[in-house]
Amino acid sequence: MTTPVSSLAATSVWRFFPTRGLVIALTALTVLVPLGLIFYQSLLNAPFFDSQASPGLAAYAFIFDDPDFWDATKNSLLIAGSMALIAVPLGGALAFIMARTDLPGRRWIEPLLLVPVFVSPMVLSFGYVVAAGPVGFYSVWVSQLFGTVPWNVYSLPSIAIIAGLTHVPHVYLYSSAALKSLGSDIEEAARMSGAGPLRVALDVSLPMITPALLYSGVLVFFLGFEIFALALVLGDPEGHLVLATYLFKLTNKLGTPSYHLMAAVAVCIIGITFPLVMLQRLLMKNASRFVAVKGKAGRQRPLALGSWRWLAIALIGLWLFVSVFVPLSGVALRAFVTYWGEGIQLSEVLTLEHFRTVFDQPALLRGIFNTIAIGVVGGLLSVACYAAIGLAMHRRNDRWSRFIDYLALVPRAVPGLLAGLAFLWVFLFFPPLAPLRTTIFAVWLAYTVVWLAYGMRLIQSSLLQVGPELEEAARSIGASAARTSRDVTLPLIRHGLLASWLLVFMIFEREYSTGVYLLNPGTEVIGSLLVSLWATGGADMVAALSLINVVLVGCGLAIALRFGVKLHD
Amino acid sequence: MQRWFRTLTITAAAALTPLLSAPAAAQVPAGYPADYANLVAAARKEGKVIVYGATDTNAVSPLIKDFEALYPGIRVEYNDMNTTELYNRVVSEKAAGGSSADVLWSSAMDLQIKLVNDGLALAYKSPETPKLPDWSVWKGEAYGVTYEPIVFVYNKRLLKADEIPHSHADFARLLREKGERFKGKVTSYDIEKSGVGFMLITQDSKVNPGFWDLAKAVGGVSPRFQSSSGTMMERIGSGENLLGYNVFGSYAMLRAKKDPGIGWVVPSDYVLVMSRVMFIAKTAKNPSAAKLWLDYILSKRGQTIIANQSELGSVRADVEGELTAAGLAKTHGNALKPIPVGPSLLTFLDQNKRLEFIKQWQQAMGARK
């Protein structure tokens, strides 16, 4: 793949090299060391720090011989597939409606759309149990009306559908970020020639943002392999396993830790996802076809929806109701009642006790504080790292860029639970890092690496939109590569950067599995606390903390919007 | 930030301690050897004890407060984590030669015994030992410090009086006779995910000659398996499930106080009793403070708080409270089957035996999916 730029880049490669080399080396190190540990561990027949450990393939033999493993693999594939099938079309459609049309009330709908991104899946799953489980608030109401509950949240299809619906915002964010950066002149041309909004969306706008859709599709598919909370909370009662919960089961199955088995499962997951990355690279080959931000600013004018408006409102309303309102109202209700279920008058059991309990516990208070810190400060630092990596790859279609590209997608394919564990090992066994193990830095580093692909894609989607001629203009009047990045490229993608900060902020707020193994007094974050409280059955605390989490992020988002940090503009 | 404040207040407190009448605080508890004062002095120098525990901070904080009042100047750093995590952390920290805890305290009795068996424990014969039942102490290293009967939990609103099982035999009969009514309504531990759940089931199989019949009866009603007592009770309280088998009595009692829909029964034919195992780490940086903490937990004063504030049940015969060894002995006498703190717990940590048992259990459960 060659572009006019690559030859230009080659001439000045030496001037760029030191910083670029450093960025690449650091990235490789932070991704590959934990990953290497996982591979190494999978080839031993005991935990690697066990004096009895010897090399061998016993771990693989064990899991391939375990029918549960094949069951879990099948379910994971099914769920990941349904997620992509549900989330990509819906996310794209929502993005088009929100970014391109004159739908009324867009300003206040958008924050609502993002709810499932910043609410921990742990919370949502819990919400579905309380709202739509066999004796959930809604189920009881429906069964009073119809005499029966027409759904079962614990079934595999339900888990797949819920997973798909709750991942719509991920696709939406990528697609709308890409749509925002397109001029609307092409769409207007289509409208003038008589195409309806649906036609415009399907034939013009959405094809223009194919890279964003592809990336988000692949990412959602990845996330399908990471589904943990949904399967843990909703899959347990009927025994539906996915790879992540199978992994979790292995923690205890032998009574003592079976890291080698867990690592072998992780390697299998990477084995499934890596070919997908290759496929994605192939699909992205023609990315430059989609350059749409040229030196000439494209003006944006929303399309008039006309009578399609009602359909659009119905679509958004229905999705919001099922994926946001139902689980969150369940959690909210649960947070204010002492107990619940069949045959209980809710008005008689209202209470504020759970919140009093939360504020009485130093660990939980610390968790709230840490969660804010890791979201705001940590998120900013992470975006800075992602931007540095993005720029190191920008306009360079060489081996290194490809290497980093694969590298960035790999950690995302490792379940957070295990990534956290791998980082725990790293911090344990590299003495210089040991003092940092019990600090929030450990959690931040793990989060940053785990969500590398996520942040990178957003930044790259923005970078792809920048036409090379602007940078070439700067370079031709003698600006260095670094200067070009600073004064031309970065300002052009600033909205993308802000959007990714917000996105990363929300992701960090709700992340739960990565921090579980790094949980120490002092490194508590709400997500990991939810897992450990759920494990001990502190449903009251889970509900209260979840609500606090949602409110926190809601405030953060409101402040951001108030001060003009718009997700898109 | 919070931590910094805490450190600040502690430093302030530590600075003030000499101004208070220190000798009064250093009193040796009644009946302890005279040289115990030296241990207290040494512990004072250490200034803190680090505990890794699997018991809720909520339940432990009254103990910590009281201990710190008894021995001013010695701080308890309590780290709350789940049992697997605790074991993993201890093992990996040991391998890495990193910092580790002074005291390890967990409800995964088998894993605790394994750690002791692997030589991670410091031998320490507590002066309280004569007051403790024989089954609760092993090798003067590991101590069972709570007394928690394993019970049936049920939904009071939805279960009729004649459907409440009063024994394991009752329970099996109920499920066989009313299979349709209890389909999908019985909950218990997922023994593959919960080490404690696995331990309880294997103890059941040792104590109960009719165990596999009971297992078949459970398997016949499409049971719902969870990885914690709390999750089970959440679902029983809401009426989604009606009956819970092998639930911690200590948790059930706490829950029942808040939720009038929760009822519990201590079975009459046999009662498994589990006990959270505590030992001092060989590598303890604060061994004297650790000894003080262990002795305090085993003392009448500590056990009274365990029974009446932590709600975990006292292992001592001379402590009064709702769910204690003394109270239950009056009502259930010989039916009580405490799980002995000792090497018999290691049987099922053998990988082949464990997997074999799991397979057998799964067969009894049938194709519950």
PDB file of C-alpha atoms in Angstrom, chain A residues 202-387:
ATOM      1  CA  LEU A 202     -27.871   3.588   3.490  1.00  0.00           C
ATOM      2  CA  ASP A 203     -26.272   4.702   0.233  1.00  0.00           C
ATOM      3  CA  VAL A 204     -24.299   7.784   1.166  1.00  0.00           C
ATOM      4  CA  SER A 205     -23.614   8.519   4.839  1.00  0.00           C
ATOM      5  CA  LEU A 206     -23.078   5.070   6.295  1.00  0.00           C
ATOM      6  CA  PRO A 207     -20.827   3.859   3.464  1.00  0.00           C
ATOM      7  CA  MET A 208     -18.737   6.986   4.021  1.00  0.00           C
ATOM      8  CA  ILE A 209     -18.020   5.908   7.564  1.00  0.00           C
ATOM      9  CA  THR A 210     -17.338   2.271   6.757  1.00  0.00           C
ATOM     10  CA  PRO A 211     -13.957   2.334   8.544  1.00  0.00           C
ATOM     11  CA  ALA A 212     -15.563   3.444  11.778  1.00  0.00           C
ATOM     12  CA  LEU A 213     -18.322   0.854  11.418  1.00  0.00           C
ATOM     13  CA  LEU A 214     -15.850  -1.903  10.650  1.00  0.00           C
ATOM     14  CA  TYR A 215     -13.646  -1.020  13.556  1.00  0.00           C
ATOM     15  CA  SER A 216     -16.514  -0.785  15.965  1.00  0.00           C
ATOM     16  CA  GLY A 217     -17.960  -4.008  14.625  1.00  0.00           C
ATOM     17  CA  VAL A 218     -14.731  -5.865  15.241  1.00  0.00           C
ATOM     18  CA  LEU A 219     -14.353  -4.246  18.649  1.00  0.00           C
ATOM     19  CA  VAL A 220     -17.866  -5.172  19.661  1.00  0.00           C
ATOM     20  CA  PHE A 221     -17.123  -8.700  18.528  1.00  0.00           C
ATOM     21  CA  PHE A 222     -14.044  -8.651  20.736  1.00  0.00           C
ATOM     22  CA  LEU A 223     -16.063  -7.337  23.626  1.00  0.00           C
ATOM     23  CA  GLY A 224     -18.334 -10.295  23.084  1.00  0.00           C
ATOM     24  CA  PHE A 225     -15.484 -12.507  24.202  1.00  0.00           C
ATOM     25  CA  GLU A 226     -15.010 -10.394  27.261  1.00  0.00           C
ATOM     26  CA  ILE A 227     -18.616 -10.495  28.408  1.00  0.00           C
ATOM     27  CA  PHE A 228     -18.271 -11.417  32.028  1.00  0.00           C
ATOM     28  CA  ALA A 229     -20.772  -9.715  34.306  1.00  0.00           C
ATOM     29  CA  LEU A 230     -23.770 -10.447  32.112  1.00  0.00           C
ATOM     30  CA  ALA A 231     -22.901 -14.110  31.973  1.00  0.00           C
ATOM     31  CA  LEU A 232     -21.976 -14.179  35.645  1.00  0.00           C
ATOM     32  CA  VAL A 233     -25.185 -12.614  36.886  1.00  0.00           C
ATOM     33  CA  LEU A 234     -27.640 -13.793  34.237  1.00  0.00           C
ATOM     34  CA  GLY A 235     -25.958 -17.004  33.108  1.00  0.00           C
ATOM     35  CA  ASP A 236     -25.306 -18.561  36.498  1.00  0.00           C
ATOM     36  CA  PRO A 237     -28.811 -19.634  37.450  1.00  0.00           C
ATOM     37  CA  GLU A 238     -29.213 -21.827  34.354  1.00  0.00           C
ATOM     38  CA  GLY A 239     -25.539 -22.618  34.026  1.00  0.00           C
ATOM     39  CA  HIS A 240     -24.780 -20.871  30.718  1.00  0.00           C
ATOM     40  CA  LEU A 241     -21.036 -20.429  30.507  1.00  0.00           C
ATOM     41  CA  VAL A 242     -19.059 -18.083  28.299  1.00  0.00           C
ATOM     42  CA  LEU A 243     -15.278 -18.067  27.993  1.00  0.00           C
ATOM     43  CA  ALA A 244     -14.796 -15.411  30.663  1.00  0.00           C
ATOM     44  CA  THR A 245     -17.017 -17.136  33.197  1.00  0.00           C
ATOM     45  CA  TYR A 246     -15.402 -20.453  32.310  1.00  0.00           C
ATOM     46  CA  LEU A 247     -12.094 -18.823  33.109  1.00  0.00           C
ATOM     47  CA  PHE A 248     -13.547 -17.587  36.358  1.00  0.00           C
ATOM     48  CA  LYS A 249     -14.798 -21.046  37.162  1.00  0.00           C
ATOM     49  CA  LEU A 250     -11.292 -22.399  36.667  1.00  0.00           C
ATOM     50  CA  THR A 251     -10.100 -20.144  39.473  1.00  0.00           C
ATOM     51  CA  ASN A 252     -11.781 -22.490  41.909  1.00  0.00           C
ATOM     52  CA  LYS A 253     -12.424 -25.683  40.061  1.00  0.00           C
ATOM     53  CA  LEU A 254      -9.239 -27.338  41.277  1.00  0.00           C
ATOM     54  CA  GLY A 255      -9.510 -25.773  44.710  1.00  0.00           C
ATOM     55  CA  THR A 256      -6.141 -24.095  44.334  1.00  0.00           C
ATOM     56  CA  PRO A 257      -5.343 -21.503  41.677  1.00  0.00           C
ATOM     57  CA  SER A 258      -5.037 -22.947  38.216  1.00  0.00           C
ATOM     58  CA  TYR A 259      -3.361 -20.032  36.486  1.00  0.00           C
ATOM     59  CA  HIS A 260      -1.987 -22.359  33.823  1.00  0.00           C
ATOM     60  CA  LEU A 261      -5.505 -23.360  32.788  1.00  0.00           C
ATOM     61  CA  MET A 262      -6.703 -19.768  32.856  1.00  0.00           C
ATOM     62  CA  ALA A 263      -3.758 -18.729  30.729  1.00  0.00           C
ATOM     63  CA  ALA A 264      -4.454 -21.525  28.252  1.00  0.00           C
ATOM     64  CA  VAL A 265      -8.025 -20.274  27.867  1.00  0.00           C
ATOM     65  CA  ALA A 266      -6.737 -16.743  27.342  1.00  0.00           C
ATOM     66  CA  VAL A 267      -4.372 -17.961  24.637  1.00  0.00           C
ATOM     67  CA  CYS A 268      -7.296 -19.694  22.918  1.00  0.00           C
ATOM     68  CA  ILE A 269      -9.271 -16.446  23.013  1.00  0.00           C
ATOM     69  CA  ILE A 270      -6.377 -14.558  21.465  1.00  0.00           C
ATOM     70  CA  GLY A 271      -6.177 -17.352  18.908  1.00  0.00           C
ATOM     71  CA  ILE A 272      -9.751 -16.620  17.905  1.00  0.00           C
ATOM     72  CA  THR A 273      -9.448 -12.856  17.841  1.00  0.00           C
ATOM     73  CA  PHE A 274      -6.085 -12.403  16.173  1.00  0.00           C
ATOM     74  CA  PRO A 275      -7.268 -13.618  12.739  1.00  0.00           C
ATOM     75  CA  LEU A 276     -10.038 -11.053  13.060  1.00  0.00           C
ATOM     76  CA  VAL A 277      -7.439  -8.347  13.379  1.00  0.00           C
ATOM     77  CA  MET A 278      -5.821  -9.561  10.178  1.00  0.00           C
ATOM     78  CA  LEU A 279      -9.172  -9.458   8.452  1.00  0.00           C
ATOM     79  CA  GLN A 280      -9.765  -5.980   9.717  1.00  0.00           C
ATOM     80  CA  ARG A 281      -6.417  -4.770   8.382  1.00  0.00           C
ATOM     81  CA  LEU A 282      -7.404  -6.142   5.025  1.00  0.00           C
ATOM     82  CA  LEU A 283     -10.686  -4.269   5.120  1.00  0.00           C
ATOM     83  CA  MET A 284      -8.935  -1.070   6.102  1.00  0.00           C
ATOM     84  CA  LYS A 285      -6.514  -1.116   3.198  1.00  0.00           C
ATOM     85  CA  ASN A 286      -8.494   1.425   1.292  1.00  0.00           C
ATOM     86  CA  ALA A 287      -9.003   3.779   4.193  1.00  0.00           C
ATOM     87  CA  SER A 288      -7.773   6.794   2.259  1.00  0.00           C
ATOM     88  CA  ARG A 289     -10.810   6.489   0.003  1.00  0.00           C
ATOM     89  CA  PHE A 290     -12.803   7.966   2.825  1.00  0.00           C
ATOM     90  CA  VAL A 291     -10.873  11.168   3.368  1.00  0.00           C
ATOM     91  CA  ALA A 292     -13.471  13.846   3.601  1.00  0.00           C
ATOM     92  CA  VAL A 293     -11.983  16.701   5.625  1.00  0.00           C
ATOM     93  CA  LYS A 294     -10.079  18.647   3.078  1.00  0.00           C
ATOM     94  CA  GLY A 295      -8.436  22.047   3.334  1.00  0.00           C
ATOM     95  CA  LYS A 296     -11.841  23.417   2.426  1.00  0.00           C
ATOM     96  CA  ALA A 297     -14.228  23.270   5.355  1.00  0.00           C
ATOM     97  CA  GLY A 298     -17.339  21.217   4.648  1.00  0.00           C
ATOM     98  CA  ARG A 299     -20.420  22.855   6.142  1.00  0.00           C
ATOM     99  CA  GLN A 300     -22.912  20.711   7.936  1.00  0.00           C
ATOM    100  CA  ARG A 301     -26.634  21.030   7.501  1.00  0.00           C
ATOM    101  CA  PRO A 302     -29.027  18.565   9.114  1.00  0.00           C
ATOM    102  CA  LEU A 303     -31.376  16.650   6.863  1.00  0.00           C
ATOM    103  CA  ALA A 304     -35.076  17.250   7.256  1.00  0.00           C
ATOM    104  CA  LEU A 305     -36.676  14.004   8.371  1.00  0.00           C
ATOM    105  CA  GLY A 306     -40.253  14.976   7.647  1.00  0.00           C
ATOM    106  CA  SER A 307     -42.671  12.132   8.324  1.00  0.00           C
ATOM    107  CA  TRP A 308     -39.807   9.741   9.027  1.00  0.00           C
ATOM    108  CA  ARG A 309     -39.454  11.573  12.300  1.00  0.00           C
ATOM    109  CA  TRP A 310     -41.925   9.337  14.129  1.00  0.00           C
ATOM    110  CA  LEU A 311     -40.165   6.196  13.077  1.00  0.00           C
ATOM    111  CA  ALA A 312     -36.858   7.638  14.269  1.00  0.00           C
ATOM    112  CA  ILE A 313     -38.337   8.647  17.608  1.00  0.00           C
ATOM    113  CA  ALA A 314     -39.951   5.253  18.036  1.00  0.00           C
ATOM    114  CA  LEU A 315     -36.683   3.463  17.286  1.00  0.00           C
ATOM    115  CA  ILE A 316     -34.679   5.535  19.736  1.00  0.00           C
ATOM    116  CA  GLY A 317     -37.412   5.417  22.357  1.00  0.00           C
ATOM    117  CA  LEU A 318     -37.724   1.663  22.212  1.00  0.00           C
ATOM    118  CA  TRP A 319     -33.995   1.113  22.437  1.00  0.00           C
ATOM    119  CA  LEU A 320     -33.680   3.553  25.328  1.00  0.00           C
ATOM    120  CA  PHE A 321     -36.525   1.889  27.175  1.00  0.00           C
ATOM    121  CA  VAL A 322     -35.141  -1.630  26.888  1.00  0.00           C
ATOM    122  CA  SER A 323     -31.434  -0.950  27.335  1.00  0.00           C
ATOM    123  CA  VAL A 324     -31.408   2.003  29.695  1.00  0.00           C
ATOM    124  CA  PHE A 325     -34.690   2.599  31.439  1.00  0.00           C
ATOM    125  CA  VAL A 326     -35.556  -0.968  32.411  1.00  0.00           C
ATOM    126  CA  PRO A 327     -32.265  -1.966  34.081  1.00  0.00           C
ATOM    127  CA  LEU A 328     -31.573   1.430  35.625  1.00  0.00           C
ATOM    128  CA  SER A 329     -35.038   1.819  37.066  1.00  0.00           C
ATOM    129  CA  GLY A 330     -34.566  -1.646  38.503  1.00  0.00           C
ATOM    130  CA  VAL A 331     -31.300  -0.671  40.174  1.00  0.00           C
ATOM    131  CA  ALA A 332     -32.701   2.645  41.366  1.00  0.00           C
ATOM    132  CA  LEU A 333     -35.699   0.963  42.922  1.00  0.00           C
ATOM    133  CA  ARG A 334     -33.512  -1.700  44.492  1.00  0.00           C
ATOM    134  CA  ALA A 335     -31.314   0.983  46.034  1.00  0.00           C
ATOM    135  CA  PHE A 336     -34.208   2.453  47.954  1.00  0.00           C
ATOM    136  CA  VAL A 337     -35.956  -0.671  49.219  1.00  0.00           C
ATOM    137  CA  THR A 338     -34.973  -3.010  52.026  1.00  0.00           C
ATOM    138  CA  TYR A 339     -36.236  -6.066  50.152  1.00  0.00           C
ATOM    139  CA  TRP A 340     -38.345  -6.817  47.115  1.00  0.00           C
ATOM    140  CA  GLY A 341     -40.134  -9.439  45.090  1.00  0.00           C
ATOM    141  CA  GLU A 342     -43.393 -11.260  44.799  1.00  0.00           C
ATOM    142  CA  GLY A 343     -46.176 -10.122  47.084  1.00  0.00           C
ATOM    143  CA  ILE A 344     -44.452  -7.043  48.511  1.00  0.00           C
ATOM    144  CA  GLN A 345     -45.906  -3.536  48.682  1.00  0.00           C
ATOM    145  CA  LEU A 346     -42.984  -1.341  47.648  1.00  0.00           C
ATOM    146  CA  SER A 347     -44.355   1.675  49.506  1.00  0.00           C
ATOM    147  CA  GLU A 348     -43.870  -0.207  52.765  1.00  0.00           C
ATOM    148  CA  VAL A 349     -40.188  -0.988  52.331  1.00  0.00           C
ATOM    149  CA  LEU A 350     -38.681   2.314  51.179  1.00  0.00           C
ATOM    150  CA  THR A 351     -35.417   3.230  52.903  1.00  0.00           C
ATOM    151  CA  LEU A 352     -32.258   5.345  52.692  1.00  0.00           C
ATOM    152  CA  GLU A 353     -30.319   2.902  54.828  1.00  0.00           C
ATOM    153  CA  HIS A 354     -28.130   1.540  52.025  1.00  0.00           C
ATOM    154  CA  PHE A 355     -26.635   4.936  51.289  1.00  0.00           C
ATOM    155  CA  ARG A 356     -25.941   5.605  54.947  1.00  0.00           C
ATOM    156  CA  THR A 357     -24.072   2.313  55.057  1.00  0.00           C
ATOM    157  CA  VAL A 358     -21.997   3.214  52.001  1.00  0.00           C
ATOM    158  CA  PHE A 359     -20.937   6.544  53.475  1.00  0.00           C
ATOM    159  CA  ASP A 360     -20.047   4.831  56.743  1.00  0.00           C
ATOM    160  CA  GLN A 361     -17.433   2.631  55.142  1.00  0.00           C
ATOM    161  CA  PRO A 362     -13.994   4.134  54.482  1.00  0.00           C
ATOM    162  CA  ALA A 363     -13.222   1.531  51.828  1.00  0.00           C
ATOM    163  CA  LEU A 364     -16.330   2.373  49.851  1.00  0.00           C
ATOM    164  CA  LEU A 365     -15.733   6.113  50.182  1.00  0.00           C
ATOM    165  CA  ARG A 366     -12.156   5.631  48.992  1.00  0.00           C
ATOM    166  CA  GLY A 367     -13.531   3.623  46.107  1.00  0.00           C
ATOM    167  CA  ILE A 368     -15.761   6.504  45.071  1.00  0.00           C
ATOM    168  CA  PHE A 369     -12.879   8.971  45.281  1.00  0.00           C
ATOM    169  CA  ASN A 370     -10.492   6.693  43.358  1.00  0.00           C
ATOM    170  CA  THR A 371     -13.058   6.082  40.668  1.00  0.00           C
ATOM    171  CA  ILE A 372     -13.389   9.796  40.018  1.00  0.00           C
ATOM    172  CA  ALA A 373      -9.612  10.248  40.010  1.00  0.00           C
ATOM    173  CA  ILE A 374      -8.930   7.393  37.636  1.00  0.00           C
ATOM    174  CA  GLY A 375     -11.638   8.606  35.291  1.00  0.00           C
ATOM    175  CA  VAL A 376     -10.679  12.274  35.119  1.00  0.00           C
ATOM    176  CA  VAL A 377      -6.917  12.337  35.622  1.00  0.00           C
ATOM    177  CA  GLY A 378      -6.219   8.787  34.503  1.00  0.00           C
ATOM    178  CA  GLY A 379      -8.438   9.203  31.468  1.00  0.00           C
ATOM    179  CA  LEU A 380      -6.590  12.323  30.414  1.00  0.00           C
ATOM    180  CA  LEU A 381      -3.211  10.639  30.805  1.00  0.00           C
ATOM    181  CA  SER A 382      -4.404   7.625  28.863  1.00  0.00           C
ATOM    182  CA  VAL A 383      -5.663   9.756  25.990  1.00  0.00           C
ATOM    183  CA  ALA A 384      -2.297  11.511  25.911  1.00  0.00           C
ATOM    184  CA  CYS A 385      -0.626   8.114  25.583  1.00  0.00           C
ATOM    185  CA  TYR A 386      -3.055   7.006  22.897  1.00  0.00           C
ATOM    186  CA  ALA A 387      -2.531  10.220  20.946  1.00  0.00           C
TER     187      ALA A 387
END
